[in-house]
Short mmCIF file of C-alpha atoms in Angstrom, two decimals:
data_model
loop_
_atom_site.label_atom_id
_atom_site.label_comp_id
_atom_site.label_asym_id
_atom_site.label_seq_id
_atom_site.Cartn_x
_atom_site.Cartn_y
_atom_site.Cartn_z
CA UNK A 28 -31.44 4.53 -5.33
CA UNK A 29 -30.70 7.84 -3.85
CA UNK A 30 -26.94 8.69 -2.93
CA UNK A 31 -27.16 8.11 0.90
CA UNK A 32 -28.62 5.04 0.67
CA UNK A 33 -26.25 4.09 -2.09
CA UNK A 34 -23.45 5.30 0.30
CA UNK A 35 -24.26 3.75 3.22
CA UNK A 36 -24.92 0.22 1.95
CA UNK A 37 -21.29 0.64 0.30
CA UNK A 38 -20.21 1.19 3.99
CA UNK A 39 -22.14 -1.61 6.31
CA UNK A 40 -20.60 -4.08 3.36
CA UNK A 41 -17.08 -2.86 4.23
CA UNK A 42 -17.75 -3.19 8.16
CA UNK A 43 -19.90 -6.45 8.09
CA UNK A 44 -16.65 -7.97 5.66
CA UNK A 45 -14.24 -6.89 7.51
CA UNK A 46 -15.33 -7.73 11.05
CA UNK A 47 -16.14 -11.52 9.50
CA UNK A 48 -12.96 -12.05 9.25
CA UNK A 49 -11.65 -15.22 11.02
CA UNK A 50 -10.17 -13.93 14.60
CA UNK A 51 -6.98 -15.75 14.23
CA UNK A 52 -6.07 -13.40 11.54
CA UNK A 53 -5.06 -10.57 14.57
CA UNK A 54 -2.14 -12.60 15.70
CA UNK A 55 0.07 -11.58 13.35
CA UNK A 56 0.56 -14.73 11.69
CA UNK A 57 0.47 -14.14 8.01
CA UNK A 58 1.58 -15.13 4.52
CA UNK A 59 1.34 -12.90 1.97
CA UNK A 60 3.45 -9.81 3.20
CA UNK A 61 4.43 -8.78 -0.12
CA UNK A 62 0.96 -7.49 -0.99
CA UNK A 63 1.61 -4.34 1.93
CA UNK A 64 4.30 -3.47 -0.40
CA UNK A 65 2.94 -0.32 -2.76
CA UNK A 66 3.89 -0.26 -6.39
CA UNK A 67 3.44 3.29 -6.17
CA UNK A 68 6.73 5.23 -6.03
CA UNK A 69 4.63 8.07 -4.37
CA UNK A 70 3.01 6.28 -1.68
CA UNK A 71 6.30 4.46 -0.85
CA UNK A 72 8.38 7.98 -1.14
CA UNK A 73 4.85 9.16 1.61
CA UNK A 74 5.93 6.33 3.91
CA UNK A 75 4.44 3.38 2.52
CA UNK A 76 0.95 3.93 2.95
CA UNK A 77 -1.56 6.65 1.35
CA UNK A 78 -5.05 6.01 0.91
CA UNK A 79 -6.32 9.39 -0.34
CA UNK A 80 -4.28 11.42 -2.80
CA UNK A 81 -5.90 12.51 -6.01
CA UNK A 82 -4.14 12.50 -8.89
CA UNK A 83 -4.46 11.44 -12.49
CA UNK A 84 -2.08 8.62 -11.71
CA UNK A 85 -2.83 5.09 -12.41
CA UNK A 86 -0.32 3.37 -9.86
CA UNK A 87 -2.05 5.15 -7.14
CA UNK A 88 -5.52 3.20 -7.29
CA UNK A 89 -3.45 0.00 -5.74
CA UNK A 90 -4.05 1.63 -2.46
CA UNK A 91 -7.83 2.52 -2.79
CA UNK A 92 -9.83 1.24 -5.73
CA UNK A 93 -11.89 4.31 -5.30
CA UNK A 94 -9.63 6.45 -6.64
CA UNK A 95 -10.06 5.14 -9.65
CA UNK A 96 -12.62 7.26 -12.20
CA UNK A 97 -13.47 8.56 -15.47
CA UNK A 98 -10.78 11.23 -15.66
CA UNK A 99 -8.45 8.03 -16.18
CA UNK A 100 -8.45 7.62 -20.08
CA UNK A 101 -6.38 4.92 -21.15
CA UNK A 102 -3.91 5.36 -19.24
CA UNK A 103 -1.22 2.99 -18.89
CA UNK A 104 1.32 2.60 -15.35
CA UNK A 105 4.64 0.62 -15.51
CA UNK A 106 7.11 0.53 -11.99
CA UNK A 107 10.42 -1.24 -10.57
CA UNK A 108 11.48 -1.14 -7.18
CA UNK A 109 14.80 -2.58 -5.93
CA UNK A 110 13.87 -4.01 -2.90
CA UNK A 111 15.74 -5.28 0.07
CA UNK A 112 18.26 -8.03 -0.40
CA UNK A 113 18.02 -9.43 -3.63
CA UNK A 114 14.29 -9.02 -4.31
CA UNK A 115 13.25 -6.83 -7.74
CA UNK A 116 9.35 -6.30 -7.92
CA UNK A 117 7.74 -5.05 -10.99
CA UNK A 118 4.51 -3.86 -11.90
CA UNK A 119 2.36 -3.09 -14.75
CA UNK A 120 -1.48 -1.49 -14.90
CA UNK A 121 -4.14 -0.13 -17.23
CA UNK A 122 -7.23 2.20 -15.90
CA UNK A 123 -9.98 3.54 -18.59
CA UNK A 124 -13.59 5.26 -17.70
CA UNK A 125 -16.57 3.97 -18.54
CA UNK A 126 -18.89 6.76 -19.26
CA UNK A 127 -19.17 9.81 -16.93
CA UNK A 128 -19.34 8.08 -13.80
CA UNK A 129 -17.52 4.47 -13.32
CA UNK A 130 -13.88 3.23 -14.61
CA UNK A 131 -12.50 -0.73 -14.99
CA UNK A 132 -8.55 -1.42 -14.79
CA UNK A 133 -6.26 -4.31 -14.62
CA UNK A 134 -2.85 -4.40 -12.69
CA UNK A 135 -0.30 -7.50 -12.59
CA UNK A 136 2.41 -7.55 -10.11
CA UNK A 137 5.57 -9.79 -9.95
CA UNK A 138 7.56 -10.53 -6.95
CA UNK A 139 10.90 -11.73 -7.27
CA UNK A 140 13.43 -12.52 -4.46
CA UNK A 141 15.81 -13.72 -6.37
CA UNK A 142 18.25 -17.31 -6.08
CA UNK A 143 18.34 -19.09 -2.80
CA UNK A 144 20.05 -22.20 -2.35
CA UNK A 145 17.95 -24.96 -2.17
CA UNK A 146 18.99 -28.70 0.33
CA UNK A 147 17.53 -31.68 1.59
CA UNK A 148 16.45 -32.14 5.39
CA UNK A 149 20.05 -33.35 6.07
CA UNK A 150 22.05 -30.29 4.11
CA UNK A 151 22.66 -31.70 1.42
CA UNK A 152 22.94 -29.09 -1.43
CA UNK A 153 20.52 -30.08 -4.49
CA UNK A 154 20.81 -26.87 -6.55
CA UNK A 155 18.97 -23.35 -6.42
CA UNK A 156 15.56 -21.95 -6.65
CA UNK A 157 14.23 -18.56 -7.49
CA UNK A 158 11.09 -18.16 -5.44
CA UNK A 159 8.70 -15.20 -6.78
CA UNK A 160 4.68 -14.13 -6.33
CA UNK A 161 2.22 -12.94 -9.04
CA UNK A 162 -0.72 -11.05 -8.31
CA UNK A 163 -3.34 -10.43 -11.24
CA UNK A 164 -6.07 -7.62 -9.92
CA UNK A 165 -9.35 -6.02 -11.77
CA UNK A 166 -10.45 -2.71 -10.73
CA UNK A 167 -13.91 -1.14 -11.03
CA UNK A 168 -15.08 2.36 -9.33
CA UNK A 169 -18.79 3.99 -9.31
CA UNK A 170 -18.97 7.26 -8.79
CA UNK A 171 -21.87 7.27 -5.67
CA UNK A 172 -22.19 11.19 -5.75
CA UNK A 173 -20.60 14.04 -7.12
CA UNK A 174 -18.12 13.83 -4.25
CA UNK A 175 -18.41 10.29 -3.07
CA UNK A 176 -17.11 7.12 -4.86
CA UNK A 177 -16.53 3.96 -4.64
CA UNK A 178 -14.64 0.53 -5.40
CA UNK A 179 -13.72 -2.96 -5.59
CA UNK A 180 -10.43 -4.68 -6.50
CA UNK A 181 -10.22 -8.38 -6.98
CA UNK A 182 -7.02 -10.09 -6.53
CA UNK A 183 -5.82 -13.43 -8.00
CA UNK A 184 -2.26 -14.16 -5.96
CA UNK A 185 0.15 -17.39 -7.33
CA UNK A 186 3.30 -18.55 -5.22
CA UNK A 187 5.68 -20.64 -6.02
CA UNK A 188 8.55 -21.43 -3.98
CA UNK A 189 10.65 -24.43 -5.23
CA UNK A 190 8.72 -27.27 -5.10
CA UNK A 191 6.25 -25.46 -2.96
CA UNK A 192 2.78 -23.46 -4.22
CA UNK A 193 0.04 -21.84 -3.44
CA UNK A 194 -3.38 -19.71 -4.94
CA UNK A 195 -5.26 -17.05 -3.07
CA UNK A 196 -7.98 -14.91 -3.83
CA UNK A 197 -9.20 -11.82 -2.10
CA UNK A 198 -10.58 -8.41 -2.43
CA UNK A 199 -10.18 -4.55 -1.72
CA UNK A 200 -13.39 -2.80 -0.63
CA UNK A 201 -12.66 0.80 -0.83
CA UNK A 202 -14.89 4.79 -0.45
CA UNK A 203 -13.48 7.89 -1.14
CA UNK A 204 -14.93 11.57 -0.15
CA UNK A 205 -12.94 14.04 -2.47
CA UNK A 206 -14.15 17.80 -2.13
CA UNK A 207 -11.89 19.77 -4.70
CA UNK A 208 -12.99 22.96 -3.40
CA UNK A 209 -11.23 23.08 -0.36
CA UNK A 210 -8.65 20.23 -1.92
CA UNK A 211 -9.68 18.18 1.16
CA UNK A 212 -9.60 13.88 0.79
CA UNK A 213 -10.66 11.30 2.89
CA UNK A 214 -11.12 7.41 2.16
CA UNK A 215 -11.35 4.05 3.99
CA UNK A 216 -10.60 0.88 3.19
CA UNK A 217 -10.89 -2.30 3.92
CA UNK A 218 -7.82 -4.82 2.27
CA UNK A 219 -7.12 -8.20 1.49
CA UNK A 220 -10.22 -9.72 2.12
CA UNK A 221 -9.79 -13.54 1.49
CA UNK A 222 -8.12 -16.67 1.58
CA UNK A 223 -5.98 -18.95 0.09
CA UNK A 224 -7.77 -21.82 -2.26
CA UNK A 225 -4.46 -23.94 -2.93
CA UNK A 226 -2.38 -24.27 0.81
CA UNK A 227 1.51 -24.36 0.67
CA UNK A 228 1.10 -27.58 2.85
CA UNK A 229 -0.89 -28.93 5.53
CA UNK A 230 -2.63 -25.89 6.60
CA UNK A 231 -3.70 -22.50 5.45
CA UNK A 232 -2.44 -19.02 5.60
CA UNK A 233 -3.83 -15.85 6.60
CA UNK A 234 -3.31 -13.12 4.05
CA UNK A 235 -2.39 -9.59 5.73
CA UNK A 236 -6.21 -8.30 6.06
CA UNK A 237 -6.13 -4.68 7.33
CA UNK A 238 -8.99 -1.98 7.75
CA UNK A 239 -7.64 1.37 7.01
CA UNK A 240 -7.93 5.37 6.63
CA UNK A 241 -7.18 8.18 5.81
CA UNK A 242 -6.99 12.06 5.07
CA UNK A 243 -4.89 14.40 2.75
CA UNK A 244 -5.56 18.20 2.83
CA UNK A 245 -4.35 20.56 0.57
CA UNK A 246 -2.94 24.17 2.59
CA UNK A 247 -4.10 27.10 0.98
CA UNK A 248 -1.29 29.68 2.50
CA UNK A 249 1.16 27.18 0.91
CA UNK A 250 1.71 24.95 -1.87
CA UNK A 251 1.56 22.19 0.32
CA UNK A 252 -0.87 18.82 1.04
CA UNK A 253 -0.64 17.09 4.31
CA UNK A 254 -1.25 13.27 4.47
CA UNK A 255 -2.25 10.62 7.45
CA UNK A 256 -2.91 7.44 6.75
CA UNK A 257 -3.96 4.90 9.87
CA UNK A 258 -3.36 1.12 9.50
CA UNK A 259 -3.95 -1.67 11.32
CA UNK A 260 -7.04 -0.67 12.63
CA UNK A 261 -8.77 -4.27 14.15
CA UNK A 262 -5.52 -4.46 16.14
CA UNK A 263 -4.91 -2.03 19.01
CA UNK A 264 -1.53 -2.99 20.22
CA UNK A 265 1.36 -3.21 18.00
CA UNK A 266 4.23 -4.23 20.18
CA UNK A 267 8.05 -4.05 19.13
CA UNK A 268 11.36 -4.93 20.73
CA UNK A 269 13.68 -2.81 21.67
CA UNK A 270 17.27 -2.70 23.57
CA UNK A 271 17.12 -2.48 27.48
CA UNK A 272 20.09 -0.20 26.67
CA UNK A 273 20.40 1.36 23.76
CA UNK A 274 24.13 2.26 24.27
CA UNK A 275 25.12 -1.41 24.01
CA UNK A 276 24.98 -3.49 21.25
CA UNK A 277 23.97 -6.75 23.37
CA UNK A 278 21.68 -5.52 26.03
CA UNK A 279 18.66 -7.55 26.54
CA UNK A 280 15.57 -7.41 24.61
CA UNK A 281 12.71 -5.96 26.42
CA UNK A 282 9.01 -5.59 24.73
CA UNK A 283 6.99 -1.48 24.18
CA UNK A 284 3.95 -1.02 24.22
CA UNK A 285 3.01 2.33 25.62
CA UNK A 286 0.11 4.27 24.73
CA UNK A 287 2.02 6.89 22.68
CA UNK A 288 4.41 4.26 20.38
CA UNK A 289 1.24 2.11 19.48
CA UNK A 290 -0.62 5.06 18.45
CA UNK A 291 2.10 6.09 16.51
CA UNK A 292 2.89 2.75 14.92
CA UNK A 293 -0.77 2.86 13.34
CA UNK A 294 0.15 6.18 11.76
CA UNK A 295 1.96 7.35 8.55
CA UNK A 296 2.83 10.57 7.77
CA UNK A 297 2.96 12.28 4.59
CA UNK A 298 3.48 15.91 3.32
CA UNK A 299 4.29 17.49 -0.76
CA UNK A 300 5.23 20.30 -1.98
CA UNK A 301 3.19 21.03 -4.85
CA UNK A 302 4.85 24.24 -7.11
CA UNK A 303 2.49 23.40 -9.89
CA UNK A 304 0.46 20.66 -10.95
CA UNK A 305 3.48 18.95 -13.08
CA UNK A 306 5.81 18.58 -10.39
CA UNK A 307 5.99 17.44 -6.93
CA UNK A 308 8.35 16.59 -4.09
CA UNK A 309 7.38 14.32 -1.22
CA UNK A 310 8.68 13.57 2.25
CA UNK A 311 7.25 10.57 4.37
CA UNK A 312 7.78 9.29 7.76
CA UNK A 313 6.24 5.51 8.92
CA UNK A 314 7.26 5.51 13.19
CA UNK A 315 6.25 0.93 13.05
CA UNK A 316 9.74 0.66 10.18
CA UNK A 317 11.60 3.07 12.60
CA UNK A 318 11.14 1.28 15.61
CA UNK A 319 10.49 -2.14 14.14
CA UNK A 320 14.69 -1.19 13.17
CA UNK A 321 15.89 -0.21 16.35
CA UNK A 322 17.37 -3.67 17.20
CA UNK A 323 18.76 -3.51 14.09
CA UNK A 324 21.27 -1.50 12.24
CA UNK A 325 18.95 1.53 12.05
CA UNK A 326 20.68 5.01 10.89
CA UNK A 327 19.21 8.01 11.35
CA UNK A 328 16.59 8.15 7.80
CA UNK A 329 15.09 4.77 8.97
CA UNK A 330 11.49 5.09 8.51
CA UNK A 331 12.11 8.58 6.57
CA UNK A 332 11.39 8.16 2.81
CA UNK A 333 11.47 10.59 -0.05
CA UNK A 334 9.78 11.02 -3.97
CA UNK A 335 9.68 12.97 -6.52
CA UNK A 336 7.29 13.15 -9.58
CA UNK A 337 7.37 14.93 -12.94
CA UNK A 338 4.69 14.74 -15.36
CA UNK A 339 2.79 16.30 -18.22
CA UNK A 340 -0.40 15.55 -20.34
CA UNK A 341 0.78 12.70 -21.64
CA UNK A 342 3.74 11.11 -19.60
CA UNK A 343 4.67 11.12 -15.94
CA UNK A 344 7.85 10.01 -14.36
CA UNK A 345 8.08 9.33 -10.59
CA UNK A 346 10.99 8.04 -7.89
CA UNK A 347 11.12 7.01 -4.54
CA UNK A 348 14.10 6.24 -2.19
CA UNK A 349 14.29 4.80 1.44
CA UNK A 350 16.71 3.03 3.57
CA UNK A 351 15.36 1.44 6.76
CA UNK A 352 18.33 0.16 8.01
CA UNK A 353 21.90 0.56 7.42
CA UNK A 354 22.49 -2.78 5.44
CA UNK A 355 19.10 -1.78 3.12
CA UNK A 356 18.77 0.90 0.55
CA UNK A 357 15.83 0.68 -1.90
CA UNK A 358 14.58 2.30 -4.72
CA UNK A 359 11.06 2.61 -6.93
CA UNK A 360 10.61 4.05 -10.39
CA UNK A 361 7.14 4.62 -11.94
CA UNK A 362 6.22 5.64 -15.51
CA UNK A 363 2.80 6.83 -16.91
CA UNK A 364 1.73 7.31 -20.31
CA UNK A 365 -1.97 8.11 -21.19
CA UNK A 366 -2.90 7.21 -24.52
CA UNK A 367 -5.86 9.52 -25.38
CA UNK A 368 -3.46 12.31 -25.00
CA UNK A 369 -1.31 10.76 -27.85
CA UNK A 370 -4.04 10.44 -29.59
CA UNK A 371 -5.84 13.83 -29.55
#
């Protein structure tokens, strides 16, 4: 099958999948949240959302299963973010190639939010809980050309909160253009395609389905790369509330939605500073957390995030940092080890 063909099959599926999607999924009315929540201390430390950097990094493929390929050789990913409140997520993921052009890999994710008190209808106290999500995924990635590829993620989801459960299963449809000449990226894709198969009670919840893309671009006057990633594409307006007047602390609530602040809460920014190919530092900026805080205790780094990553042929180390609100500071860790390098 020649490569356009190939190509634009690989597309129409990701269109005609997403735009079956059930309509009541654009109200906003989800379960599921956790799974917009990277494992990747460099997407988080980007803002939260990066679709299109290529690296030889095995945490990164949650956020495109397209950029997942041969060049991954048993590698292995482990990460821990302290989250808001009590909450400790933890993640753990395996990539390998298969041949010159394709690669499999497996990812599980734990969500923990840790003891809550649990009591009757009435109050009464019985004891505590610790509610927490899993999310098993398989990865596989075709290469479609020598600078197109694509990929497919299939996610298995368990909840369990007290004496409440649930089971989900969806999907991550996902193309990436890559042309390493001019170090220029682009993907889209199309997430959390699905539904739930076991309903917490009487009826079932939407899972966080999003179409998205993205571009990075690597500058050639300066050892940076540029990233924009656009979410929440099906859904034009993206609302917030904000203070009537900001200089008091119980003004009335009053509702934005101009032109300029729902373009801007579909964006995330990104930018690196790349000194060599073992070391980078990364600054991110996501305008929907910064606003989505301003009725809050927001400070001035709400919806500013920053990582850092160190790595050689064998290991890589990365962190990530944000705080977007006063009363919230969290913190990511990622390690990489790839095997065949031991093993050469």
């Amino acid at each position: 099958m020649r490569m356009k063909t190939k190509l634009k099959i690989l597309i129409y599926a990701l269109l005609v999948a997403t735009m079956s999607l059930p309509a009541s999924a654009d109200n906003g009315s989800t379960a599921y949240e956790f799974l917009n929540v990277t494992p990747s201390s460099r997407v988080y430390g980007l803002g939260g959302h990066n679709l299109s950097i290529i690296d030889d990094d095995i945490n990164l493929v949650e956020q495109n299963p397209a950029l997942l390929g041969p060049e991954f050789e048993k590698q292995i990913g482990v990460g821990y973010m302290r989250y808001l409140g009590n909450s400790n997520f933890m993640n753990a993921a395996f990539g390998n190639g298969i041949g010159d052009h394709s690669a499999w890999a497996v990812r599980v994710q734990h969500f923990g939010y840790g003891k809550m008190t649990a009591a009757n209808p009435d109050g009464t106290i019985t004891g505590t809980f610790s509610p927490s999500d899993l999310a098993v995924t398989g990865v596989y990635s075709h290469d479609i050309s020598s600078r197109w590829r694509g990929g497919i993620a299939l996610k298995f989801i368990s909840s369990s909160y007290e004496a409440y459960s649930a089971f989900a299963i969806c999907t991550d449809l996902g193309v990436n253009y890559y042309n390493d000449e001019s170090d220029f990226s682009f993907s889209i894709v199309a997430k959390n395609l699905g539904g739930q198969v076991k309903k917490f009670s009487d009826s079932y919840s939407s899972l966080p389905w999003d179409l998205q893309m993205g571009f990075s671009k690597g500058l050639t006057s300066a050892p940076l790369r540029i990233s924009v990633t656009a979410t929440n594409l099906r859904r034009w307006k993206l609302p917030y509330m904000d203070r009537e007047d900001k200089n008091s602390s119980t003004s009335g609530l009053v509702e934005k939605s101009s032109f300029m602040s729902n373009l801007f809460r579909h964006l995330t920014f990104g930018v690196e500073l790349l000194p060599s190919d073992k070391f980078y530092i990364g600054l991110g900026y996501d305008y929907r957390t910064r606003s989505d805080m301003s009725t809050y205790s927001r400070n001035f780094i709400s919806g500013f995030s920053l990582a850092a990553g160190l790595k050689s042929s064998s290991f890589g180390v990365g962190l990530a940092f944000a705080q977007p609100h006063t009363g919230g500071t969290t913190f990511m860790l990622n390690l990489t080890l790839t095997l065949s390098s031991l093993l050469h």
